[in-house]
C-alpha cells in the first residue's frame, strides 16, 4: 500500500469571545496541524486549548502561527482530532486558519 498525504485549510470564525469553540463540529483526524491568527483580526490574541485542559490556553498573537509539539493534544490513535481542539479569542468574529495534514492509504 502506498500512503498519500493531503493538506487542507479551513477558516473558522469565533462566534462569541470568551467561550471556547471547537475547531471542527465533526471529527477530523490529522497527523499534524498549524493554527494561524490573521493579522486582520481585531483582538490581540487567539487561544488554543483542549476539552481536557480547559483553562490551559496557548495564546497565538495576531499575525502569527503555532503548531503543537509532536505528542501534545494527540489521542490514543496517534492522530489529532480537530473536534477536540478548541479555540477562543479576545474579540468576537475574529478568525483562525487551521492547516492540517491527513494520510490516506491507497493500493497501487
PDB file of N, CA and C in Angstrom:
ATOM      1  N   UNK A   1       0.830  -1.187   0.000  1.00  0.00           N
ATOM      2  CA  UNK A   1       0.000   0.000   0.000  1.00  0.00           C
ATOM      3  C   UNK A   1       0.874   1.250   0.000  1.00  0.00           C
ATOM      4  N   UNK A   2       0.444   2.209  -0.719  1.00  0.00           N
ATOM      5  CA  UNK A   2       1.141   3.495  -0.760  1.00  0.00           C
ATOM      6  C   UNK A   2       0.383   4.491   0.108  1.00  0.00           C
ATOM      7  N   UNK A   3       1.120   5.368   0.722  1.00  0.00           N
ATOM      8  CA  UNK A   3       0.487   6.423   1.522  1.00  0.00           C
ATOM      9  C   UNK A   3       0.380   7.683   0.684  1.00  0.00           C
ATOM     10  N   UNK A   4      -0.741   8.312   0.816  1.00  0.00           N
ATOM     11  CA  UNK A   4      -0.944   9.605   0.177  1.00  0.00           C
ATOM     12  C   UNK A   4      -1.214  10.622   1.271  1.00  0.00           C
ATOM     13  N   UNK A   5      -0.580  11.770   1.160  1.00  0.00           N
ATOM     14  CA  UNK A   5      -0.740  12.827   2.138  1.00  0.00           C
ATOM     15  C   UNK A   5      -1.587  13.941   1.547  1.00  0.00           C
ATOM     16  N   UNK A   6      -2.430  14.516   2.363  1.00  0.00           N
ATOM     17  CA  UNK A   6      -3.239  15.642   1.927  1.00  0.00           C
ATOM     18  C   UNK A   6      -3.064  16.810   2.874  1.00  0.00           C
ATOM     19  N   UNK A   7      -3.106  18.004   2.341  1.00  0.00           N
ATOM     20  CA  UNK A   7      -3.041  19.222   3.150  1.00  0.00           C
ATOM     21  C   UNK A   7      -4.327  20.002   2.900  1.00  0.00           C
ATOM     22  N   UNK A   8      -5.002  20.350   3.975  1.00  0.00           N
ATOM     23  CA  UNK A   8      -6.273  21.059   3.882  1.00  0.00           C
ATOM     24  C   UNK A   8      -6.231  22.277   4.792  1.00  0.00           C
ATOM     25  N   UNK A   9      -6.904  23.324   4.376  1.00  0.00           N
ATOM     26  CA  UNK A   9      -7.002  24.541   5.180  1.00  0.00           C
ATOM     27  C   UNK A   9      -8.467  24.850   5.432  1.00  0.00           C
ATOM     28  N   UNK A  10      -8.769  25.197   6.685  1.00  0.00           N
ATOM     29  CA  UNK A  10     -10.123  25.653   6.993  1.00  0.00           C
ATOM     30  C   UNK A  10     -10.037  26.920   7.823  1.00  0.00           C
ATOM     31  N   UNK A  11     -10.963  27.823   7.585  1.00  0.00           N
ATOM     32  CA  UNK A  11     -11.050  29.067   8.345  1.00  0.00           C
ATOM     33  C   UNK A  11     -12.292  28.985   9.217  1.00  0.00           C
ATOM     34  N   UNK A  12     -12.125  29.291  10.499  1.00  0.00           N
ATOM     35  CA  UNK A  12     -13.232  29.223  11.442  1.00  0.00           C
ATOM     36  C   UNK A  12     -13.373  30.565  12.149  1.00  0.00           C
ATOM     37  N   UNK A  13     -14.600  31.017  12.278  1.00  0.00           N
ATOM     38  CA  UNK A  13     -14.917  32.309  12.882  1.00  0.00           C
ATOM     39  C   UNK A  13     -15.322  32.106  14.334  1.00  0.00           C
ATOM     40  N   UNK A  14     -14.808  32.937  15.219  1.00  0.00           N
ATOM     41  CA  UNK A  14     -15.166  32.888  16.635  1.00  0.00           C
ATOM     42  C   UNK A  14     -16.513  33.576  16.828  1.00  0.00           C
ATOM     43  N   UNK A  15     -17.518  32.815  17.224  1.00  0.00           N
ATOM     44  CA  UNK A  15     -18.867  33.373  17.330  1.00  0.00           C
ATOM     45  C   UNK A  15     -19.085  34.171  18.607  1.00  0.00           C
ATOM     46  N   UNK A  16     -18.418  33.778  19.719  1.00  0.00           N
ATOM     47  CA  UNK A  16     -18.573  34.510  20.983  1.00  0.00           C
ATOM     48  C   UNK A  16     -17.233  34.505  21.715  1.00  0.00           C
ATOM     49  N   UNK A  17     -16.609  35.666  21.868  1.00  0.00           N
ATOM     50  CA  UNK A  17     -15.354  35.766  22.611  1.00  0.00           C
ATOM     51  C   UNK A  17     -15.571  35.326  24.055  1.00  0.00           C
ATOM     52  N   UNK A  18     -14.605  34.605  24.604  1.00  0.00           N
ATOM     53  CA  UNK A  18     -14.716  34.129  25.978  1.00  0.00           C
ATOM     54  C   UNK A  18     -15.372  32.777  26.107  1.00  0.00           C
ATOM     55  N   UNK A  19     -15.809  32.198  24.997  1.00  0.00           N
ATOM     56  CA  UNK A  19     -16.436  30.876  25.002  1.00  0.00           C
ATOM     57  C   UNK A  19     -15.663  29.965  24.057  1.00  0.00           C
ATOM     58  N   UNK A  20     -14.917  28.969  24.587  1.00  0.00           N
ATOM     59  CA  UNK A  20     -14.167  28.075  23.705  1.00  0.00           C
ATOM     60  C   UNK A  20     -15.072  27.394  22.685  1.00  0.00           C
ATOM     61  N   UNK A  21     -14.572  27.281  21.481  1.00  0.00           N
ATOM     62  CA  UNK A  21     -15.334  26.747  20.352  1.00  0.00           C
ATOM     63  C   UNK A  21     -14.465  25.695  19.657  1.00  0.00           C
ATOM     64  N   UNK A  22     -15.060  24.581  19.263  1.00  0.00           N
ATOM     65  CA  UNK A  22     -14.311  23.526  18.573  1.00  0.00           C
ATOM     66  C   UNK A  22     -13.834  24.016  17.215  1.00  0.00           C
ATOM     67  N   UNK A  23     -12.635  23.605  16.841  1.00  0.00           N
ATOM     68  CA  UNK A  23     -12.103  23.936  15.524  1.00  0.00           C
ATOM     69  C   UNK A  23     -13.005  23.353  14.443  1.00  0.00           C
ATOM     70  N   UNK A  24     -13.538  22.152  14.688  1.00  0.00           N
ATOM     71  CA  UNK A  24     -14.430  21.494  13.733  1.00  0.00           C
ATOM     72  C   UNK A  24     -15.615  20.896  14.482  1.00  0.00           C
ATOM     73  N   UNK A  25     -16.801  20.991  13.901  1.00  0.00           N
ATOM     74  CA  UNK A  25     -18.001  20.404  14.512  1.00  0.00           C
ATOM     75  C   UNK A  25     -18.010  18.884  14.363  1.00  0.00           C
ATOM     76  N   UNK A  26     -17.264  18.359  13.408  1.00  0.00           N
ATOM     77  CA  UNK A  26     -17.188  16.918  13.186  1.00  0.00           C
ATOM     78  C   UNK A  26     -15.741  16.456  13.366  1.00  0.00           C
ATOM     79  N   UNK A  27     -15.562  15.174  13.614  1.00  0.00           N
ATOM     80  CA  UNK A  27     -14.223  14.625  13.802  1.00  0.00           C
ATOM     81  C   UNK A  27     -13.412  14.757  12.512  1.00  0.00           C
ATOM     82  N   UNK A  28     -12.247  15.344  12.623  1.00  0.00           N
ATOM     83  CA  UNK A  28     -11.270  15.398  11.540  1.00  0.00           C
ATOM     84  C   UNK A  28      -9.969  14.896  12.146  1.00  0.00           C
ATOM     85  N   UNK A  29      -9.460  13.769  11.653  1.00  0.00           N
ATOM     86  CA  UNK A  29      -8.239  13.191  12.186  1.00  0.00           C
ATOM     87  C   UNK A  29      -7.061  13.638  11.337  1.00  0.00           C
ATOM     88  N   UNK A  30      -6.128  14.320  11.979  1.00  0.00           N
ATOM     89  CA  UNK A  30      -4.992  14.912  11.287  1.00  0.00           C
ATOM     90  C   UNK A  30      -3.688  14.395  11.880  1.00  0.00           C
ATOM     91  N   UNK A  31      -2.669  14.264  11.036  1.00  0.00           N
ATOM     92  CA  UNK A  31      -1.355  13.865  11.521  1.00  0.00           C
ATOM     93  C   UNK A  31      -0.604  15.046  12.116  1.00  0.00           C
ATOM     94  N   UNK A  32      -0.995  16.250  11.746  1.00  0.00           N
ATOM     95  CA  UNK A  32      -0.404  17.464  12.272  1.00  0.00           C
ATOM     96  C   UNK A  32      -1.258  18.649  11.878  1.00  0.00           C
ATOM     97  N   UNK A  33      -1.075  19.757  12.574  1.00  0.00           N
ATOM     98  CA  UNK A  33      -1.819  20.964  12.206  1.00  0.00           C
ATOM     99  C   UNK A  33      -1.079  22.207  12.658  1.00  0.00           C
ATOM    100  N   UNK A  34      -1.447  23.317  12.038  1.00  0.00           N
ATOM    101  CA  UNK A  34      -0.921  24.634  12.393  1.00  0.00           C
ATOM    102  C   UNK A  34      -2.098  25.586  12.484  1.00  0.00           C
ATOM    103  N   UNK A  35      -2.063  26.469  13.482  1.00  0.00           N
ATOM    104  CA  UNK A  35      -3.116  27.461  13.678  1.00  0.00           C
ATOM    105  C   UNK A  35      -2.514  28.839  13.417  1.00  0.00           C
ATOM    106  N   UNK A  36      -3.173  29.608  12.569  1.00  0.00           N
ATOM    107  CA  UNK A  36      -2.730  30.962  12.232  1.00  0.00           C
ATOM    108  C   UNK A  36      -3.810  31.942  12.662  1.00  0.00           C
ATOM    109  N   UNK A  37      -3.404  32.996  13.364  1.00  0.00           N
ATOM    110  CA  UNK A  37      -4.306  34.089  13.744  1.00  0.00           C
ATOM    111  C   UNK A  37      -4.035  35.242  12.774  1.00  0.00           C
ATOM    112  N   UNK A  38      -4.945  35.485  11.820  1.00  0.00           N
ATOM    113  CA  UNK A  38      -4.693  36.514  10.808  1.00  0.00           C
ATOM    114  C   UNK A  38      -4.407  37.897  11.401  1.00  0.00           C
ATOM    115  N   UNK A  39      -3.523  38.618  10.736  1.00  0.00           N
ATOM    116  CA  UNK A  39      -3.181  39.982  11.162  1.00  0.00           C
ATOM    117  C   UNK A  39      -4.391  40.906  11.095  1.00  0.00           C
ATOM    118  N   UNK A  40      -5.387  40.559  10.272  1.00  0.00           N
ATOM    119  CA  UNK A  40      -6.592  41.385  10.132  1.00  0.00           C
ATOM    120  C   UNK A  40      -7.542  41.257  11.325  1.00  0.00           C
ATOM    121  N   UNK A  41      -7.308  40.286  12.217  1.00  0.00           N
ATOM    122  CA  UNK A  41      -8.149  40.165  13.406  1.00  0.00           C
ATOM    123  C   UNK A  41      -8.085  41.439  14.230  1.00  0.00           C
ATOM    124  N   UNK A  42      -9.161  41.744  14.950  1.00  0.00           N
ATOM    125  CA  UNK A  42      -9.222  42.935  15.783  1.00  0.00           C
ATOM    126  C   UNK A  42      -8.555  42.692  17.140  1.00  0.00           C
ATOM    127  N   UNK A  43      -8.837  41.539  17.743  1.00  0.00           N
ATOM    128  CA  UNK A  43      -8.272  41.219  19.056  1.00  0.00           C
ATOM    129  C   UNK A  43      -6.788  40.914  18.979  1.00  0.00           C
ATOM    130  N   UNK A  44      -6.102  41.071  20.097  1.00  0.00           N
ATOM    131  CA  UNK A  44      -4.658  40.845  20.139  1.00  0.00           C
ATOM    132  C   UNK A  44      -4.280  39.379  20.026  1.00  0.00           C
ATOM    133  N   UNK A  45      -5.114  38.481  20.574  1.00  0.00           N
ATOM    134  CA  UNK A  45      -4.764  37.058  20.614  1.00  0.00           C
ATOM    135  C   UNK A  45      -5.932  36.152  20.288  1.00  0.00           C
ATOM    136  N   UNK A  46      -5.587  34.988  19.766  1.00  0.00           N
ATOM    137  CA  UNK A  46      -6.477  33.835  19.735  1.00  0.00           C
ATOM    138  C   UNK A  46      -5.837  32.837  20.693  1.00  0.00           C
ATOM    139  N   UNK A  47      -6.604  31.849  21.157  1.00  0.00           N
ATOM    140  CA  UNK A  47      -6.103  30.883  22.132  1.00  0.00           C
ATOM    141  C   UNK A  47      -6.501  29.483  21.706  1.00  0.00           C
ATOM    142  N   UNK A  48      -5.621  28.515  21.950  1.00  0.00           N
ATOM    143  CA  UNK A  48      -5.886  27.114  21.642  1.00  0.00           C
ATOM    144  C   UNK A  48      -5.868  26.328  22.936  1.00  0.00           C
ATOM    145  N   UNK A  49      -6.783  25.375  23.069  1.00  0.00           N
ATOM    146  CA  UNK A  49      -6.854  24.510  24.239  1.00  0.00           C
ATOM    147  C   UNK A  49      -7.513  23.195  23.828  1.00  0.00           C
ATOM    148  N   UNK A  50      -7.622  22.271  24.767  1.00  0.00           N
ATOM    149  CA  UNK A  50      -8.381  21.043  24.533  1.00  0.00           C
ATOM    150  C   UNK A  50      -9.471  20.967  25.584  1.00  0.00           C
ATOM    151  N   UNK A  51     -10.453  20.159  25.328  1.00  0.00           N
ATOM    152  CA  UNK A  51     -11.533  19.991  26.292  1.00  0.00           C
ATOM    153  C   UNK A  51     -10.967  19.496  27.615  1.00  0.00           C
ATOM    154  N   UNK A  52     -10.007  18.574  27.560  1.00  0.00           N
ATOM    155  CA  UNK A  52      -9.419  18.010  28.772  1.00  0.00           C
ATOM    156  C   UNK A  52      -8.604  19.041  29.545  1.00  0.00           C
ATOM    157  N   UNK A  53      -8.082  20.035  28.862  1.00  0.00           N
ATOM    158  CA  UNK A  53      -7.225  21.034  29.517  1.00  0.00           C
ATOM    159  C   UNK A  53      -7.894  22.400  29.554  1.00  0.00           C
ATOM    160  N   UNK A  54      -9.199  22.414  29.789  1.00  0.00           N
ATOM    161  CA  UNK A  54      -9.928  23.682  29.819  1.00  0.00           C
ATOM    162  C   UNK A  54      -9.244  24.638  30.782  1.00  0.00           C
ATOM    163  N   UNK A  55      -9.017  25.831  30.340  1.00  0.00           N
ATOM    164  CA  UNK A  55      -8.366  26.831  31.163  1.00  0.00           C
ATOM    165  C   UNK A  55      -6.879  26.966  30.854  1.00  0.00           C
ATOM    166  N   UNK A  56      -6.239  25.910  30.355  1.00  0.00           N
ATOM    167  CA  UNK A  56      -4.822  25.968  29.980  1.00  0.00           C
ATOM    168  C   UNK A  56      -4.754  26.326  28.500  1.00  0.00           C
ATOM    169  N   UNK A  57      -4.767  27.598  28.214  1.00  0.00           N
ATOM    170  CA  UNK A  57      -4.828  28.054  26.833  1.00  0.00           C
ATOM    171  C   UNK A  57      -3.475  28.564  26.359  1.00  0.00           C
ATOM    172  N   UNK A  58      -3.159  28.258  25.120  1.00  0.00           N
ATOM    173  CA  UNK A  58      -1.925  28.716  24.480  1.00  0.00           C
ATOM    174  C   UNK A  58      -2.260  29.944  23.650  1.00  0.00           C
ATOM    175  N   UNK A  59      -1.719  31.149  23.989  1.00  0.00           N
ATOM    176  CA  UNK A  59      -2.029  32.338  23.189  1.00  0.00           C
ATOM    177  C   UNK A  59      -1.319  32.307  21.836  1.00  0.00           C
ATOM    178  N   UNK A  60      -2.011  32.780  20.827  1.00  0.00           N
ATOM    179  CA  UNK A  60      -1.445  32.942  19.490  1.00  0.00           C
ATOM    180  C   UNK A  60      -1.671  34.402  19.107  1.00  0.00           C
ATOM    181  N   UNK A  61      -0.641  35.235  19.189  1.00  0.00           N
ATOM    182  CA  UNK A  61      -0.806  36.652  18.860  1.00  0.00           C
ATOM    183  C   UNK A  61      -1.226  36.859  17.405  1.00  0.00           C
ATOM    184  N   UNK A  62      -1.994  37.890  17.178  1.00  0.00           N
ATOM    185  CA  UNK A  62      -2.455  38.266  15.839  1.00  0.00           C
ATOM    186  C   UNK A  62      -1.257  38.326  14.888  1.00  0.00           C
ATOM    187  N   UNK A  63      -1.401  37.705  13.715  1.00  0.00           N
ATOM    188  CA  UNK A  63      -0.352  37.716  12.700  1.00  0.00           C
ATOM    189  C   UNK A  63       0.689  36.620  12.850  1.00  0.00           C
ATOM    190  N   UNK A  64       0.479  35.687  13.803  1.00  0.00           N
ATOM    191  CA  UNK A  64       1.439  34.606  13.994  1.00  0.00           C
ATOM    192  C   UNK A  64       0.758  33.247  13.902  1.00  0.00           C
ATOM    193  N   UNK A  65       1.581  32.196  13.846  1.00  0.00           N
ATOM    194  CA  UNK A  65       1.080  30.829  13.758  1.00  0.00           C
ATOM    195  C   UNK A  65       1.693  29.991  14.870  1.00  0.00           C
ATOM    196  N   UNK A  66       1.049  28.877  15.166  1.00  0.00           N
ATOM    197  CA  UNK A  66       1.534  27.941  16.176  1.00  0.00           C
ATOM    198  C   UNK A  66       1.200  26.520  15.746  1.00  0.00           C
ATOM    199  N   UNK A  67       2.147  25.600  15.982  1.00  0.00           N
ATOM    200  CA  UNK A  67       1.933  24.171  15.766  1.00  0.00           C
ATOM    201  C   UNK A  67       2.224  23.455  17.071  1.00  0.00           C
ATOM    202  N   UNK A  68       1.421  22.452  17.418  1.00  0.00           N
ATOM    203  CA  UNK A  68       1.676  21.737  18.670  1.00  0.00           C
ATOM    204  C   UNK A  68       2.905  20.843  18.548  1.00  0.00           C
ATOM    205  N   UNK A  69       3.567  20.572  19.672  1.00  0.00           N
ATOM    206  CA  UNK A  69       4.644  19.577  19.642  1.00  0.00           C
ATOM    207  C   UNK A  69       4.084  18.235  19.153  1.00  0.00           C
ATOM    208  N   UNK A  70       4.940  17.348  18.747  1.00  0.00           N
ATOM    209  CA  UNK A  70       4.509  16.076  18.155  1.00  0.00           C
ATOM    210  C   UNK A  70       3.503  15.304  18.994  1.00  0.00           C
ATOM    211  N   UNK A  71       3.640  15.311  20.307  1.00  0.00           N
ATOM    212  CA  UNK A  71       2.757  14.490  21.134  1.00  0.00           C
ATOM    213  C   UNK A  71       1.631  15.264  21.807  1.00  0.00           C
ATOM    214  N   UNK A  72       1.715  16.576  21.858  1.00  0.00           N
ATOM    215  CA  UNK A  72       0.674  17.356  22.532  1.00  0.00           C
ATOM    216  C   UNK A  72      -0.655  17.231  21.796  1.00  0.00           C
ATOM    217  N   UNK A  73      -1.716  17.059  22.530  1.00  0.00           N
ATOM    218  CA  UNK A  73      -3.096  17.015  22.020  1.00  0.00           C
ATOM    219  C   UNK A  73      -3.437  15.759  21.226  1.00  0.00           C
ATOM    220  N   UNK A  74      -2.486  14.851  20.995  1.00  0.00           N
ATOM    221  CA  UNK A  74      -2.786  13.646  20.213  1.00  0.00           C
ATOM    222  C   UNK A  74      -3.582  12.662  21.051  1.00  0.00           C
ATOM    223  N   UNK A  75      -4.519  12.000  20.399  1.00  0.00           N
ATOM    224  CA  UNK A  75      -5.296  10.966  21.057  1.00  0.00           C
ATOM    225  C   UNK A  75      -4.555   9.639  21.028  1.00  0.00           C
ATOM    226  N   UNK A  76      -5.225   8.603  21.489  1.00  0.00           N
ATOM    227  CA  UNK A  76      -4.603   7.281  21.531  1.00  0.00           C
ATOM    228  C   UNK A  76      -4.318   6.727  20.144  1.00  0.00           C
ATOM    229  N   UNK A  77      -4.955   7.260  19.120  1.00  0.00           N
ATOM    230  CA  UNK A  77      -4.730   6.807  17.750  1.00  0.00           C
ATOM    231  C   UNK A  77      -3.447   7.380  17.160  1.00  0.00           C
ATOM    232  N   UNK A  78      -2.813   8.319  17.878  1.00  0.00           N
ATOM    233  CA  UNK A  78      -1.638   8.988  17.348  1.00  0.00           C
ATOM    234  C   UNK A  78      -1.991  10.100  16.373  1.00  0.00           C
ATOM    235  N   UNK A  79      -3.263  10.438  16.315  1.00  0.00           N
ATOM    236  CA  UNK A  79      -3.744  11.492  15.425  1.00  0.00           C
ATOM    237  C   UNK A  79      -4.380  12.600  16.273  1.00  0.00           C
ATOM    238  N   UNK A  80      -4.429  13.769  15.716  1.00  0.00           N
ATOM    239  CA  UNK A  80      -5.148  14.882  16.337  1.00  0.00           C
ATOM    240  C   UNK A  80      -6.589  14.831  15.849  1.00  0.00           C
ATOM    241  N   UNK A  81      -7.540  14.918  16.756  1.00  0.00           N
ATOM    242  CA  UNK A  81      -8.947  15.031  16.381  1.00  0.00           C
ATOM    243  C   UNK A  81      -9.312  16.503  16.530  1.00  0.00           C
ATOM    244  N   UNK A  82      -9.494  17.181  15.419  1.00  0.00           N
ATOM    245  CA  UNK A  82      -9.730  18.629  15.458  1.00  0.00           C
ATOM    246  C   UNK A  82     -11.059  19.009  16.106  1.00  0.00           C
ATOM    247  N   UNK A  83     -11.961  18.036  16.279  1.00  0.00           N
ATOM    248  CA  UNK A  83     -13.199  18.344  17.011  1.00  0.00           C
ATOM    249  C   UNK A  83     -12.939  18.399  18.519  1.00  0.00           C
ATOM    250  N   UNK A  84     -11.746  17.964  18.954  1.00  0.00           N
ATOM    251  CA  UNK A  84     -11.373  18.006  20.361  1.00  0.00           C
ATOM    252  C   UNK A  84     -10.349  19.104  20.655  1.00  0.00           C
ATOM    253  N   UNK A  85     -10.069  19.919  19.652  1.00  0.00           N
ATOM    254  CA  UNK A  85      -9.183  21.078  19.807  1.00  0.00           C
ATOM    255  C   UNK A  85     -10.076  22.311  19.789  1.00  0.00           C
ATOM    256  N   UNK A  86      -9.931  23.157  20.801  1.00  0.00           N
ATOM    257  CA  UNK A  86     -10.808  24.316  20.953  1.00  0.00           C
ATOM    258  C   UNK A  86     -10.007  25.607  20.836  1.00  0.00           C
ATOM    259  N   UNK A  87     -10.685  26.653  20.407  1.00  0.00           N
ATOM    260  CA  UNK A  87     -10.057  27.960  20.315  1.00  0.00           C
ATOM    261  C   UNK A  87     -10.974  29.000  20.916  1.00  0.00           C
ATOM    262  N   UNK A  88     -10.382  30.102  21.284  1.00  0.00           N
ATOM    263  CA  UNK A  88     -11.103  31.239  21.835  1.00  0.00           C
ATOM    264  C   UNK A  88     -10.333  32.479  21.399  1.00  0.00           C
ATOM    265  N   UNK A  89     -10.843  33.629  21.695  1.00  0.00           N
ATOM    266  CA  UNK A  89     -10.149  34.848  21.293  1.00  0.00           C
ATOM    267  C   UNK A  89     -10.593  36.038  22.108  1.00  0.00           C
ATOM    268  N   UNK A  90      -9.895  37.128  21.892  1.00  0.00           N
ATOM    269  CA  UNK A  90     -10.195  38.366  22.604  1.00  0.00           C
ATOM    270  C   UNK A  90     -11.428  39.081  22.041  1.00  0.00           C
ATOM    271  N   UNK A  91     -11.745  38.814  20.766  1.00  0.00           N
ATOM    272  CA  UNK A  91     -12.791  39.576  20.085  1.00  0.00           C
ATOM    273  C   UNK A  91     -13.700  38.669  19.266  1.00  0.00           C
ATOM    274  N   UNK A  92     -15.012  38.807  19.445  1.00  0.00           N
ATOM    275  CA  UNK A  92     -15.994  38.089  18.640  1.00  0.00           C
ATOM    276  C   UNK A  92     -15.780  38.406  17.162  1.00  0.00           C
ATOM    277  N   UNK A  93     -15.992  37.421  16.309  1.00  0.00           N
ATOM    278  CA  UNK A  93     -15.886  37.495  14.849  1.00  0.00           C
ATOM    279  C   UNK A  93     -14.454  37.485  14.321  1.00  0.00           C
ATOM    280  N   UNK A  94     -13.444  37.313  15.183  1.00  0.00           N
ATOM    281  CA  UNK A  94     -12.093  37.091  14.682  1.00  0.00           C
ATOM    282  C   UNK A  94     -12.001  35.652  14.165  1.00  0.00           C
ATOM    283  N   UNK A  95     -11.041  35.404  13.314  1.00  0.00           N
ATOM    284  CA  UNK A  95     -10.891  34.097  12.661  1.00  0.00           C
ATOM    285  C   UNK A  95      -9.617  33.389  13.097  1.00  0.00           C
ATOM    286  N   UNK A  96      -9.623  32.081  12.905  1.00  0.00           N
ATOM    287  CA  UNK A  96      -8.392  31.301  12.899  1.00  0.00           C
ATOM    288  C   UNK A  96      -8.358  30.550  11.583  1.00  0.00           C
ATOM    289  N   UNK A  97      -7.160  30.290  11.109  1.00  0.00           N
ATOM    290  CA  UNK A  97      -6.962  29.496   9.909  1.00  0.00           C
ATOM    291  C   UNK A  97      -6.174  28.270  10.346  1.00  0.00           C
ATOM    292  N   UNK A  98      -6.751  27.091  10.140  1.00  0.00           N
ATOM    293  CA  UNK A  98      -6.107  25.844  10.537  1.00  0.00           C
ATOM    294  C   UNK A  98      -5.716  25.086   9.274  1.00  0.00           C
ATOM    295  N   UNK A  99      -4.429  24.799   9.153  1.00  0.00           N
ATOM    296  CA  UNK A  99      -3.923  23.983   8.057  1.00  0.00           C
ATOM    297  C   UNK A  99      -3.526  22.648   8.665  1.00  0.00           C
ATOM    298  N   UNK A 100      -4.058  21.560   8.110  1.00  0.00           N
ATOM    299  CA  UNK A 100      -3.788  20.254   8.699  1.00  0.00           C
ATOM    300  C   UNK A 100      -3.445  19.231   7.626  1.00  0.00           C
ATOM    301  N   UNK A 101      -2.741  18.185   8.063  1.00  0.00           N
ATOM    302  CA  UNK A 101      -2.338  17.110   7.152  1.00  0.00           C
ATOM    303  C   UNK A 101      -3.063  15.827   7.521  1.00  0.00           C
ATOM    304  N   UNK A 102      -3.378  15.073   6.506  1.00  0.00           N
ATOM    305  CA  UNK A 102      -4.021  13.763   6.687  1.00  0.00           C
ATOM    306  C   UNK A 102      -3.260  12.732   5.875  1.00  0.00           C
ATOM    307  N   UNK A 103      -3.431  11.477   6.246  1.00  0.00           N
ATOM    308  CA  UNK A 103      -2.851  10.360   5.489  1.00  0.00           C
ATOM    309  C   UNK A 103      -3.995   9.470   5.040  1.00  0.00           C
ATOM    310  N   UNK A 104      -3.981   9.129   3.774  1.00  0.00           N
ATOM    311  CA  UNK A 104      -4.918   8.122   3.264  1.00  0.00           C
ATOM    312  C   UNK A 104      -4.075   6.997   2.679  1.00  0.00           C
ATOM    313  N   UNK A 105      -4.533   5.804   2.834  1.00  0.00           N
ATOM    314  CA  UNK A 105      -3.812   4.671   2.282  1.00  0.00           C
ATOM    315  C   UNK A 105      -4.520   4.225   1.007  1.00  0.00           C
ATOM    316  N   UNK A 106      -3.755   4.052  -0.019  1.00  0.00           N
ATOM    317  CA  UNK A 106      -4.323   3.628  -1.304  1.00  0.00           C
ATOM    318  C   UNK A 106      -3.501   2.469  -1.840  1.00  0.00           C
ATOM    319  N   UNK A 107      -4.144   1.591  -2.531  1.00  0.00           N
ATOM    320  CA  UNK A 107      -3.421   0.476  -3.150  1.00  0.00           C
ATOM    321  C   UNK A 107      -2.854   0.929  -4.461  1.00  0.00           C
ATOM    322  N   UNK A 108      -1.763   0.304  -4.831  1.00  0.00           N
ATOM    323  CA  UNK A 108      -1.130   0.675  -6.098  1.00  0.00           C
ATOM    324  C   UNK A 108      -1.564  -0.256  -7.211  1.00  0.00           C
TER     325      UNK A 108
END
